[in-house]
Amino acid sequence: MPFSLHFLSYVGATPMGVVSSQKESAKKGATYMQSVKSAEDSRRLSFLAAILFTVNMGSIHMSSFYSESFFCCLSMWGFTFLQCSLNASKGSFTFDLLAVLCFSLASFFRSNGILFLIPLLVHNLRSCALCVHCAGVLPRGGEGDRAVKAKRLSCSSDEGHTLSRLPYKGTLLQFALHWAKALLEAALVVLPLLTFQLYAYHLYCVQGHDDQWREERKQFHKFFLSFWANPLEYASGERYTRVEDQLIRRPWCKKTIPFIYSYIQREYWGVKFLKVVRSPSAGVLYALPVYFVSLHAVYDFFLCRKFPRGGEASFLLSPFLGGVLHLGVLCLYLLLFAHGEIILRLIASSPLFYAHYAYQLKYSERWNLLLLANLLYFFVGPPLFGAYIAWT
């Protein structure tokens, strides 16, 4: 518990943005979390966010040996490293790499880890000097503006201040290398999910493997090492099942894209598009407080954006954008394609949720009732979970 509080006090500061990032955004007209005006305010708010995480509504999953706790830990570290990368004057590549590794490892625990592609994309847009320049965030002008350009680019790219001095071909090369790196980062995040799908397909759908092969590679980590040691071996066309083969074919094996995860979710968990409408369940009512906080954070962020004339693209530099989009897409996905109530545990991976929640509790008395509901969930949650109520 003390370690969690100590760690999360720093994590909480990440969605708040380091104070310098907050002030930089304020100059561009951003008013989201505008009451945080000093480092002391940020530290206090971060500590409150840490307390809220400690007594979160999905406590049963955070305090037990469950995939959710590992996923949440890696998610928090990943977001933290992304923010460190933006704030670091040197060594941003190291922080980028650590963030990608955290997100990639998180994808081994849960398939929704691929949603980390969203904050990664936003981060790469912010750290791409040419993208920021072309978006019109930077002032265009003569030599007198170069100091301003360098200062503003420094918050999003270590190499941004050299943009105006690079030749045209050098700028394009820098742009190409930047997005080649971004593509590799995205591949690392998606890799665990794709590997697991290939593992299931070769284990259950491919006729060419004998019983000894299946026994040796029944464990995922053995298949993972074997597959990536020689991926071309698994691409051999003669291994795949023919119609006349006697292997029992699972229904999902016949799909154009044989995706075991969606099949299991549909057949065994009753997941389908617009399930919350087509098969309404009272369980989603338990999750309403979480949806309220999450959607309020997204709404409040875009509502509080006040752009100066010609500066509409300045939201790209907001320290909150990646977390807001990740939180919004997660909520939308769960409402459209899943059991809505599982957000009670999945929300623990979003640092912005706790940052916004803490901010509203500190600066708005109307949110005290929500805190009461939070504490009720914290204490009543374990017996509800044991009775298969609310948490799935």
Short mmCIF file of C-alpha atoms in Angstrom, two decimals:
data_model
loop_
_atom_site.label_atom_id
_atom_site.label_comp_id
_atom_site.label_asym_id
_atom_site.label_seq_id
_atom_site.Cartn_x
_atom_site.Cartn_y
_atom_site.Cartn_z
CA MET A 1 0.00 0.00 0.00
CA PRO A 2 2.67 2.64 0.85
CA PHE A 3 4.52 1.80 -2.36
CA SER A 4 1.32 2.22 -4.35
CA LEU A 5 0.70 5.63 -2.82
CA HIS A 6 4.27 6.74 -3.39
CA PHE A 7 4.25 5.53 -6.99
CA LEU A 8 0.84 6.90 -7.84
CA SER A 9 1.63 10.31 -6.41
CA TYR A 10 4.05 10.64 -9.31
CA VAL A 11 1.70 8.97 -11.76
CA GLY A 12 -1.04 11.36 -10.74
CA ALA A 13 1.18 14.25 -11.72
CA THR A 14 1.43 12.88 -15.22
CA PRO A 15 -2.13 13.54 -16.35
CA MET A 16 -2.04 16.88 -14.57
CA GLY A 17 0.96 17.59 -16.71
CA VAL A 18 4.11 19.02 -15.24
CA VAL A 19 3.33 22.58 -14.20
CA SER A 20 5.34 24.00 -17.09
CA SER A 21 3.20 22.01 -19.54
CA GLN A 22 0.06 23.28 -17.84
CA LYS A 23 1.21 26.90 -18.11
CA GLU A 24 2.23 26.44 -21.74
CA SER A 25 -1.24 25.09 -22.53
CA ALA A 26 -2.87 27.95 -20.66
CA LYS A 27 -1.06 30.45 -22.86
CA LYS A 28 -2.71 28.83 -25.85
CA GLY A 29 -6.16 29.15 -24.32
CA ALA A 30 -6.59 25.77 -22.64
CA THR A 31 -8.61 26.02 -19.44
CA TYR A 32 -8.91 22.32 -18.55
CA MET A 33 -7.93 21.88 -14.89
CA GLN A 34 -7.17 25.59 -14.76
CA SER A 35 -7.36 25.71 -10.96
CA VAL A 36 -4.03 23.87 -10.74
CA LYS A 37 -1.70 26.87 -10.73
CA SER A 38 1.40 25.71 -8.87
CA ALA A 39 3.61 22.72 -8.20
CA GLU A 40 2.13 22.43 -4.70
CA ASP A 41 -1.40 22.27 -6.12
CA SER A 42 -0.26 19.56 -8.51
CA ARG A 43 1.35 17.49 -5.74
CA ARG A 44 -1.74 17.70 -3.53
CA LEU A 45 -4.03 16.78 -6.38
CA SER A 46 -1.73 13.91 -7.34
CA PHE A 47 -1.84 12.55 -3.80
CA LEU A 48 -5.64 12.73 -3.79
CA ALA A 49 -5.69 10.86 -7.11
CA ALA A 50 -3.47 8.21 -5.51
CA ILE A 51 -5.89 7.84 -2.60
CA LEU A 52 -8.82 7.47 -5.00
CA PHE A 53 -6.96 4.77 -6.90
CA THR A 54 -6.25 2.94 -3.65
CA VAL A 55 -9.97 2.86 -2.78
CA ASN A 56 -11.14 2.43 -6.37
CA MET A 57 -14.42 0.79 -7.29
CA GLY A 58 -12.74 -2.28 -8.75
CA SER A 59 -10.69 -2.94 -5.62
CA ILE A 60 -11.32 -6.69 -5.70
CA HIS A 61 -9.30 -6.93 -8.91
CA MET A 62 -6.51 -4.63 -7.75
CA SER A 63 -5.92 -6.46 -4.47
CA SER A 64 -5.89 -10.01 -5.86
CA PHE A 65 -3.61 -11.99 -8.13
CA TYR A 66 -5.49 -11.02 -11.26
CA SER A 67 -4.44 -9.85 -14.72
CA GLU A 68 -6.08 -6.47 -14.09
CA SER A 69 -3.52 -5.39 -11.50
CA PHE A 70 -0.54 -6.20 -13.75
CA PHE A 71 -2.21 -4.52 -16.71
CA CYS A 72 -2.97 -1.42 -14.65
CA CYS A 73 0.58 -1.17 -13.31
CA LEU A 74 2.10 -1.37 -16.80
CA SER A 75 -0.43 1.14 -18.12
CA MET A 76 0.42 3.67 -15.41
CA TRP A 77 4.14 3.31 -16.02
CA GLY A 78 3.62 3.62 -19.77
CA PHE A 79 1.73 6.90 -19.47
CA THR A 80 4.34 8.15 -17.01
CA PHE A 81 7.22 7.40 -19.38
CA LEU A 82 5.43 9.17 -22.23
CA GLN A 83 5.13 12.30 -20.12
CA CYS A 84 8.77 11.99 -19.03
CA SER A 85 9.76 11.79 -22.69
CA LEU A 86 8.00 15.07 -23.43
CA ASN A 87 9.53 16.82 -20.43
CA ALA A 88 13.07 15.48 -20.85
CA SER A 89 15.60 17.75 -22.52
CA LYS A 90 17.78 14.69 -23.23
CA GLY A 91 17.15 10.96 -23.37
CA SER A 92 13.58 11.16 -24.67
CA PHE A 93 14.21 8.09 -26.85
CA THR A 94 14.91 6.01 -23.74
CA PHE A 95 11.61 7.06 -22.18
CA ASP A 96 9.82 6.34 -25.46
CA LEU A 97 11.27 2.85 -25.50
CA LEU A 98 10.30 2.20 -21.87
CA ALA A 99 6.74 3.40 -22.55
CA VAL A 100 6.39 1.13 -25.58
CA LEU A 101 7.75 -1.86 -23.65
CA CYS A 102 5.24 -1.23 -20.86
CA PHE A 103 2.34 -0.98 -23.31
CA SER A 104 3.54 -4.07 -25.17
CA LEU A 105 3.80 -6.14 -21.98
CA ALA A 106 0.36 -4.90 -20.94
CA SER A 107 -1.04 -6.27 -24.21
CA PHE A 108 0.06 -9.75 -23.08
CA PHE A 109 -2.36 -9.49 -20.16
CA ARG A 110 -5.38 -7.96 -21.89
CA SER A 111 -6.45 -7.58 -25.52
CA ASN A 112 -7.60 -3.99 -24.95
CA GLY A 113 -3.93 -3.15 -24.62
CA ILE A 114 -4.02 -2.27 -28.32
CA LEU A 115 -5.88 0.90 -27.28
CA PHE A 116 -2.51 2.19 -26.13
CA LEU A 117 -1.91 2.89 -29.80
CA ILE A 118 -3.99 6.04 -29.23
CA PRO A 119 -1.72 7.80 -26.70
CA LEU A 120 1.28 6.59 -28.69
CA LEU A 121 -0.09 8.19 -31.86
CA VAL A 122 -0.78 11.46 -30.06
CA HIS A 123 2.69 11.38 -28.52
CA ASN A 124 4.33 10.87 -31.91
CA LEU A 125 2.28 13.69 -33.41
CA ARG A 126 3.39 16.00 -30.61
CA SER A 127 7.03 14.97 -30.90
CA CYS A 128 7.12 15.31 -34.69
CA ALA A 129 8.55 18.77 -35.37
CA LEU A 130 7.27 18.89 -38.94
CA CYS A 131 3.72 17.89 -37.91
CA VAL A 132 3.59 20.55 -35.21
CA HIS A 133 5.00 23.14 -37.60
CA CYS A 134 2.57 22.31 -40.39
CA ALA A 135 -0.37 22.27 -37.99
CA GLY A 136 0.10 26.00 -37.61
CA VAL A 137 0.90 25.86 -33.91
CA LEU A 138 4.22 27.57 -34.48
CA PRO A 139 4.36 31.17 -35.58
CA ARG A 140 5.76 31.72 -39.03
CA GLY A 141 8.12 34.61 -39.46
CA GLY A 142 11.68 35.78 -39.70
CA GLU A 143 14.70 35.46 -37.49
CA GLY A 144 13.00 37.20 -34.58
CA ASP A 145 10.55 34.32 -34.20
CA ARG A 146 13.10 31.55 -34.00
CA ALA A 147 13.47 31.79 -30.22
CA VAL A 148 9.71 31.38 -29.84
CA LYS A 149 9.72 28.44 -32.23
CA ALA A 150 12.49 26.70 -30.36
CA LYS A 151 10.79 27.26 -27.00
CA ARG A 152 7.45 25.85 -28.13
CA LEU A 153 8.94 22.93 -29.97
CA SER A 154 11.07 22.01 -26.97
CA CYS A 155 7.97 20.81 -25.14
CA SER A 156 7.19 18.33 -27.90
CA SER A 157 10.50 17.39 -29.50
CA ASP A 158 14.16 17.54 -28.54
CA GLU A 159 15.06 18.09 -32.16
CA GLY A 160 12.32 20.55 -32.98
CA HIS A 161 14.49 23.64 -32.67
CA THR A 162 16.64 22.43 -35.57
CA LEU A 163 13.71 22.26 -37.97
CA SER A 164 14.16 25.73 -39.39
CA ARG A 165 17.87 25.08 -40.01
CA LEU A 166 17.44 21.74 -41.77
CA PRO A 167 17.46 21.60 -45.57
CA TYR A 168 14.30 20.40 -47.29
CA LYS A 169 15.63 16.86 -47.84
CA GLY A 170 16.91 16.71 -44.27
CA THR A 171 13.49 17.66 -42.95
CA LEU A 172 11.81 14.94 -44.99
CA LEU A 173 14.38 12.38 -43.84
CA GLN A 174 13.79 13.35 -40.21
CA PHE A 175 10.05 13.04 -40.78
CA ALA A 176 10.41 9.60 -42.40
CA LEU A 177 12.65 8.27 -39.63
CA HIS A 178 10.32 9.60 -36.96
CA TRP A 179 7.29 7.78 -38.38
CA ALA A 180 9.28 4.64 -39.13
CA LYS A 181 10.07 4.55 -35.41
CA ALA A 182 6.39 5.17 -34.64
CA LEU A 183 5.41 2.25 -36.88
CA LEU A 184 7.80 -0.06 -35.06
CA GLU A 185 6.38 1.09 -31.72
CA ALA A 186 2.84 0.34 -32.90
CA ALA A 187 3.94 -3.10 -34.09
CA LEU A 188 5.38 -3.90 -30.65
CA VAL A 189 2.08 -2.99 -28.98
CA VAL A 190 0.00 -5.10 -31.39
CA LEU A 191 2.47 -7.99 -31.46
CA PRO A 192 1.25 -9.83 -28.31
CA LEU A 193 -2.38 -9.92 -29.48
CA LEU A 194 -1.47 -11.13 -32.98
CA THR A 195 0.90 -13.76 -31.60
CA PHE A 196 -1.79 -15.14 -29.32
CA GLN A 197 -4.25 -15.40 -32.23
CA LEU A 198 -1.63 -17.28 -34.26
CA TYR A 199 -0.98 -19.52 -31.27
CA ALA A 200 -4.66 -20.47 -31.01
CA TYR A 201 -4.98 -20.95 -34.77
CA HIS A 202 -2.00 -23.31 -35.00
CA LEU A 203 -3.10 -25.18 -31.90
CA TYR A 204 -6.71 -25.80 -32.95
CA CYS A 205 -7.06 -25.17 -36.69
CA VAL A 206 -3.92 -26.48 -38.40
CA GLN A 207 -3.83 -30.13 -39.44
CA GLY A 208 -0.14 -30.36 -40.32
CA HIS A 209 1.11 -30.37 -36.71
CA ASP A 210 1.38 -33.76 -35.02
CA ASP A 211 0.51 -34.52 -31.41
CA GLN A 212 4.12 -34.17 -30.28
CA TRP A 213 4.30 -30.67 -31.80
CA ARG A 214 1.08 -29.66 -30.06
CA GLU A 215 2.26 -31.01 -26.72
CA GLU A 216 5.60 -29.21 -26.97
CA ARG A 217 3.97 -25.89 -27.87
CA LYS A 218 0.84 -26.12 -25.78
CA GLN A 219 2.21 -23.47 -23.47
CA PHE A 220 2.07 -20.00 -24.98
CA HIS A 221 5.59 -18.90 -24.10
CA LYS A 222 7.05 -21.96 -25.87
CA PHE A 223 5.02 -21.23 -28.98
CA PHE A 224 6.02 -17.58 -28.82
CA LEU A 225 9.74 -18.40 -28.77
CA SER A 226 9.37 -21.05 -31.46
CA PHE A 227 7.30 -18.85 -33.76
CA TRP A 228 9.52 -15.78 -33.66
CA ALA A 229 12.66 -17.90 -33.94
CA ASN A 230 11.48 -19.08 -37.37
CA PRO A 231 8.22 -17.42 -38.53
CA LEU A 232 8.66 -18.62 -42.12
CA GLU A 233 8.24 -22.21 -40.96
CA TYR A 234 4.73 -21.41 -39.78
CA ALA A 235 3.83 -19.73 -43.06
CA SER A 236 4.10 -22.98 -45.03
CA GLY A 237 0.87 -23.48 -46.97
CA GLU A 238 0.93 -27.28 -46.73
CA ARG A 239 0.33 -27.17 -43.01
CA TYR A 240 -3.17 -25.75 -43.24
CA THR A 241 -6.23 -27.90 -42.93
CA ARG A 242 -8.00 -29.14 -46.02
CA VAL A 243 -11.71 -29.93 -46.15
CA GLU A 244 -11.10 -33.69 -46.23
CA ASP A 245 -8.89 -33.67 -43.14
CA GLN A 246 -10.30 -35.32 -40.04
CA LEU A 247 -9.27 -32.66 -37.54
CA ILE A 248 -12.25 -31.29 -35.66
CA ARG A 249 -12.74 -27.81 -36.98
CA ARG A 250 -13.83 -25.05 -34.63
CA PRO A 251 -16.37 -22.67 -36.18
CA TRP A 252 -14.02 -19.71 -35.90
CA CYS A 253 -11.35 -21.57 -37.90
CA LYS A 254 -13.46 -21.19 -41.06
CA LYS A 255 -13.69 -17.43 -40.83
CA THR A 256 -11.87 -15.25 -43.35
CA ILE A 257 -10.01 -13.79 -40.38
CA PRO A 258 -9.94 -16.59 -37.76
CA PHE A 259 -10.11 -14.56 -34.56
CA ILE A 260 -10.58 -16.75 -31.50
CA TYR A 261 -11.08 -13.88 -29.06
CA SER A 262 -14.24 -12.53 -30.70
CA TYR A 263 -15.65 -16.07 -31.01
CA ILE A 264 -15.18 -16.82 -27.31
CA GLN A 265 -16.62 -13.46 -26.30
CA ARG A 266 -19.69 -14.01 -28.46
CA GLU A 267 -20.35 -17.69 -27.69
CA TYR A 268 -19.48 -17.87 -24.01
CA TRP A 269 -20.00 -14.31 -22.79
CA GLY A 270 -22.88 -13.22 -25.01
CA VAL A 271 -20.99 -10.20 -26.32
CA LYS A 272 -22.43 -8.55 -29.42
CA PHE A 273 -22.74 -5.18 -31.07
CA LEU A 274 -24.98 -2.80 -29.07
CA LYS A 275 -25.50 -5.42 -26.38
CA VAL A 276 -26.44 -2.72 -23.89
CA VAL A 277 -29.45 -1.91 -26.12
CA ARG A 278 -30.31 -5.29 -27.63
CA SER A 279 -29.92 -7.26 -24.38
CA PRO A 280 -30.12 -4.71 -21.57
CA SER A 281 -28.89 -5.78 -18.17
CA ALA A 282 -29.27 -4.19 -14.77
CA GLY A 283 -25.56 -4.79 -14.24
CA VAL A 284 -24.66 -1.75 -16.29
CA LEU A 285 -26.40 0.44 -13.69
CA TYR A 286 -23.60 -0.37 -11.26
CA ALA A 287 -21.15 1.17 -13.70
CA LEU A 288 -22.99 4.48 -14.17
CA PRO A 289 -20.76 6.43 -11.73
CA VAL A 290 -17.65 5.35 -13.64
CA TYR A 291 -19.18 6.21 -17.01
CA PHE A 292 -20.25 9.57 -15.64
CA VAL A 293 -16.75 10.49 -14.47
CA SER A 294 -15.14 9.19 -17.66
CA LEU A 295 -17.47 10.91 -20.10
CA HIS A 296 -17.43 14.08 -18.00
CA ALA A 297 -13.62 14.13 -18.32
CA VAL A 298 -13.85 13.87 -22.12
CA TYR A 299 -16.65 16.44 -22.32
CA ASP A 300 -14.92 18.84 -19.95
CA PHE A 301 -11.65 18.66 -21.88
CA PHE A 302 -13.18 19.64 -25.21
CA LEU A 303 -15.63 22.09 -23.65
CA CYS A 304 -12.79 23.98 -21.99
CA ARG A 305 -10.72 24.35 -25.13
CA LYS A 306 -10.63 28.04 -26.06
CA PHE A 307 -8.63 28.52 -29.22
CA PRO A 308 -7.23 31.85 -30.31
CA ARG A 309 -7.85 32.84 -33.89
CA GLY A 310 -5.75 30.66 -36.17
CA GLY A 311 -4.67 28.43 -33.27
CA GLU A 312 -7.29 25.69 -33.42
CA ALA A 313 -4.59 23.06 -33.92
CA SER A 314 -2.89 24.01 -30.63
CA PHE A 315 -4.79 21.25 -28.83
CA LEU A 316 -2.10 18.95 -30.25
CA LEU A 317 0.27 20.26 -27.57
CA SER A 318 -2.12 19.61 -24.69
CA PRO A 319 -0.59 17.25 -22.10
CA PHE A 320 -4.02 15.66 -21.61
CA LEU A 321 -4.98 14.81 -25.20
CA GLY A 322 -3.61 11.25 -25.33
CA GLY A 323 -5.22 10.26 -22.03
CA VAL A 324 -8.55 11.88 -22.94
CA LEU A 325 -8.80 10.10 -26.28
CA HIS A 326 -7.76 6.77 -24.73
CA LEU A 327 -10.40 7.14 -22.02
CA GLY A 328 -13.11 8.19 -24.48
CA VAL A 329 -12.47 5.34 -26.93
CA LEU A 330 -12.36 2.81 -24.08
CA CYS A 331 -15.78 3.95 -22.82
CA LEU A 332 -17.26 3.95 -26.32
CA TYR A 333 -15.89 0.49 -27.07
CA LEU A 334 -17.29 -1.00 -23.85
CA LEU A 335 -20.71 0.56 -24.45
CA LEU A 336 -20.90 -0.70 -28.03
CA PHE A 337 -19.22 -4.10 -27.94
CA ALA A 338 -18.95 -5.46 -24.39
CA HIS A 339 -20.61 -5.92 -21.04
CA GLY A 340 -20.84 -2.30 -19.96
CA GLU A 341 -20.20 -3.07 -16.32
CA ILE A 342 -16.64 -4.34 -16.84
CA ILE A 343 -15.53 -0.72 -16.96
CA LEU A 344 -15.57 -0.95 -13.14
CA ARG A 345 -12.24 -2.79 -13.40
CA LEU A 346 -10.89 -1.69 -16.76
CA ILE A 347 -10.98 1.98 -15.79
CA ALA A 348 -8.13 1.40 -13.34
CA SER A 349 -5.70 1.55 -16.27
CA SER A 350 -6.57 5.18 -17.07
CA PRO A 351 -4.56 7.72 -15.04
CA LEU A 352 -6.62 10.58 -16.47
CA PHE A 353 -9.77 9.11 -14.89
CA TYR A 354 -8.30 9.51 -11.39
CA ALA A 355 -6.78 12.89 -12.20
CA HIS A 356 -10.14 14.26 -13.34
CA TYR A 357 -11.99 12.58 -10.48
CA ALA A 358 -9.60 14.08 -7.91
CA TYR A 359 -9.79 17.50 -9.54
CA GLN A 360 -13.59 17.58 -9.40
CA LEU A 361 -13.68 16.39 -5.79
CA LYS A 362 -11.21 19.08 -4.76
CA TYR A 363 -12.81 21.99 -6.58
CA SER A 364 -16.49 21.02 -6.72
CA GLU A 365 -18.55 20.10 -3.64
CA ARG A 366 -21.27 18.56 -5.79
CA TRP A 367 -19.02 15.54 -6.40
CA ASN A 368 -18.98 14.49 -2.73
CA LEU A 369 -21.98 12.23 -3.33
CA LEU A 370 -19.99 10.38 -5.96
CA LEU A 371 -17.22 9.83 -3.43
CA LEU A 372 -19.78 8.24 -1.10
CA ALA A 373 -20.79 5.85 -3.89
CA ASN A 374 -17.11 5.13 -4.52
CA LEU A 375 -16.53 4.13 -0.89
CA LEU A 376 -19.67 2.00 -0.92
CA TYR A 377 -18.39 0.11 -3.97
CA PHE A 378 -15.00 -0.32 -2.31
CA PHE A 379 -16.43 -2.09 0.75
CA VAL A 380 -19.41 -3.84 -0.86
CA GLY A 381 -17.55 -4.80 -4.04
CA PRO A 382 -15.90 -8.03 -2.81
CA PRO A 383 -19.16 -9.73 -1.71
CA LEU A 384 -20.87 -8.52 -4.89
CA PHE A 385 -18.08 -10.04 -6.92
CA GLY A 386 -18.46 -13.33 -5.06
CA ALA A 387 -22.16 -13.33 -5.95
CA TYR A 388 -21.40 -12.59 -9.66
CA ILE A 389 -23.11 -9.22 -9.39
CA ALA A 390 -21.85 -6.12 -11.20
CA TRP A 391 -18.35 -7.41 -12.00
CA THR A 392 -17.85 -9.88 -14.87
#
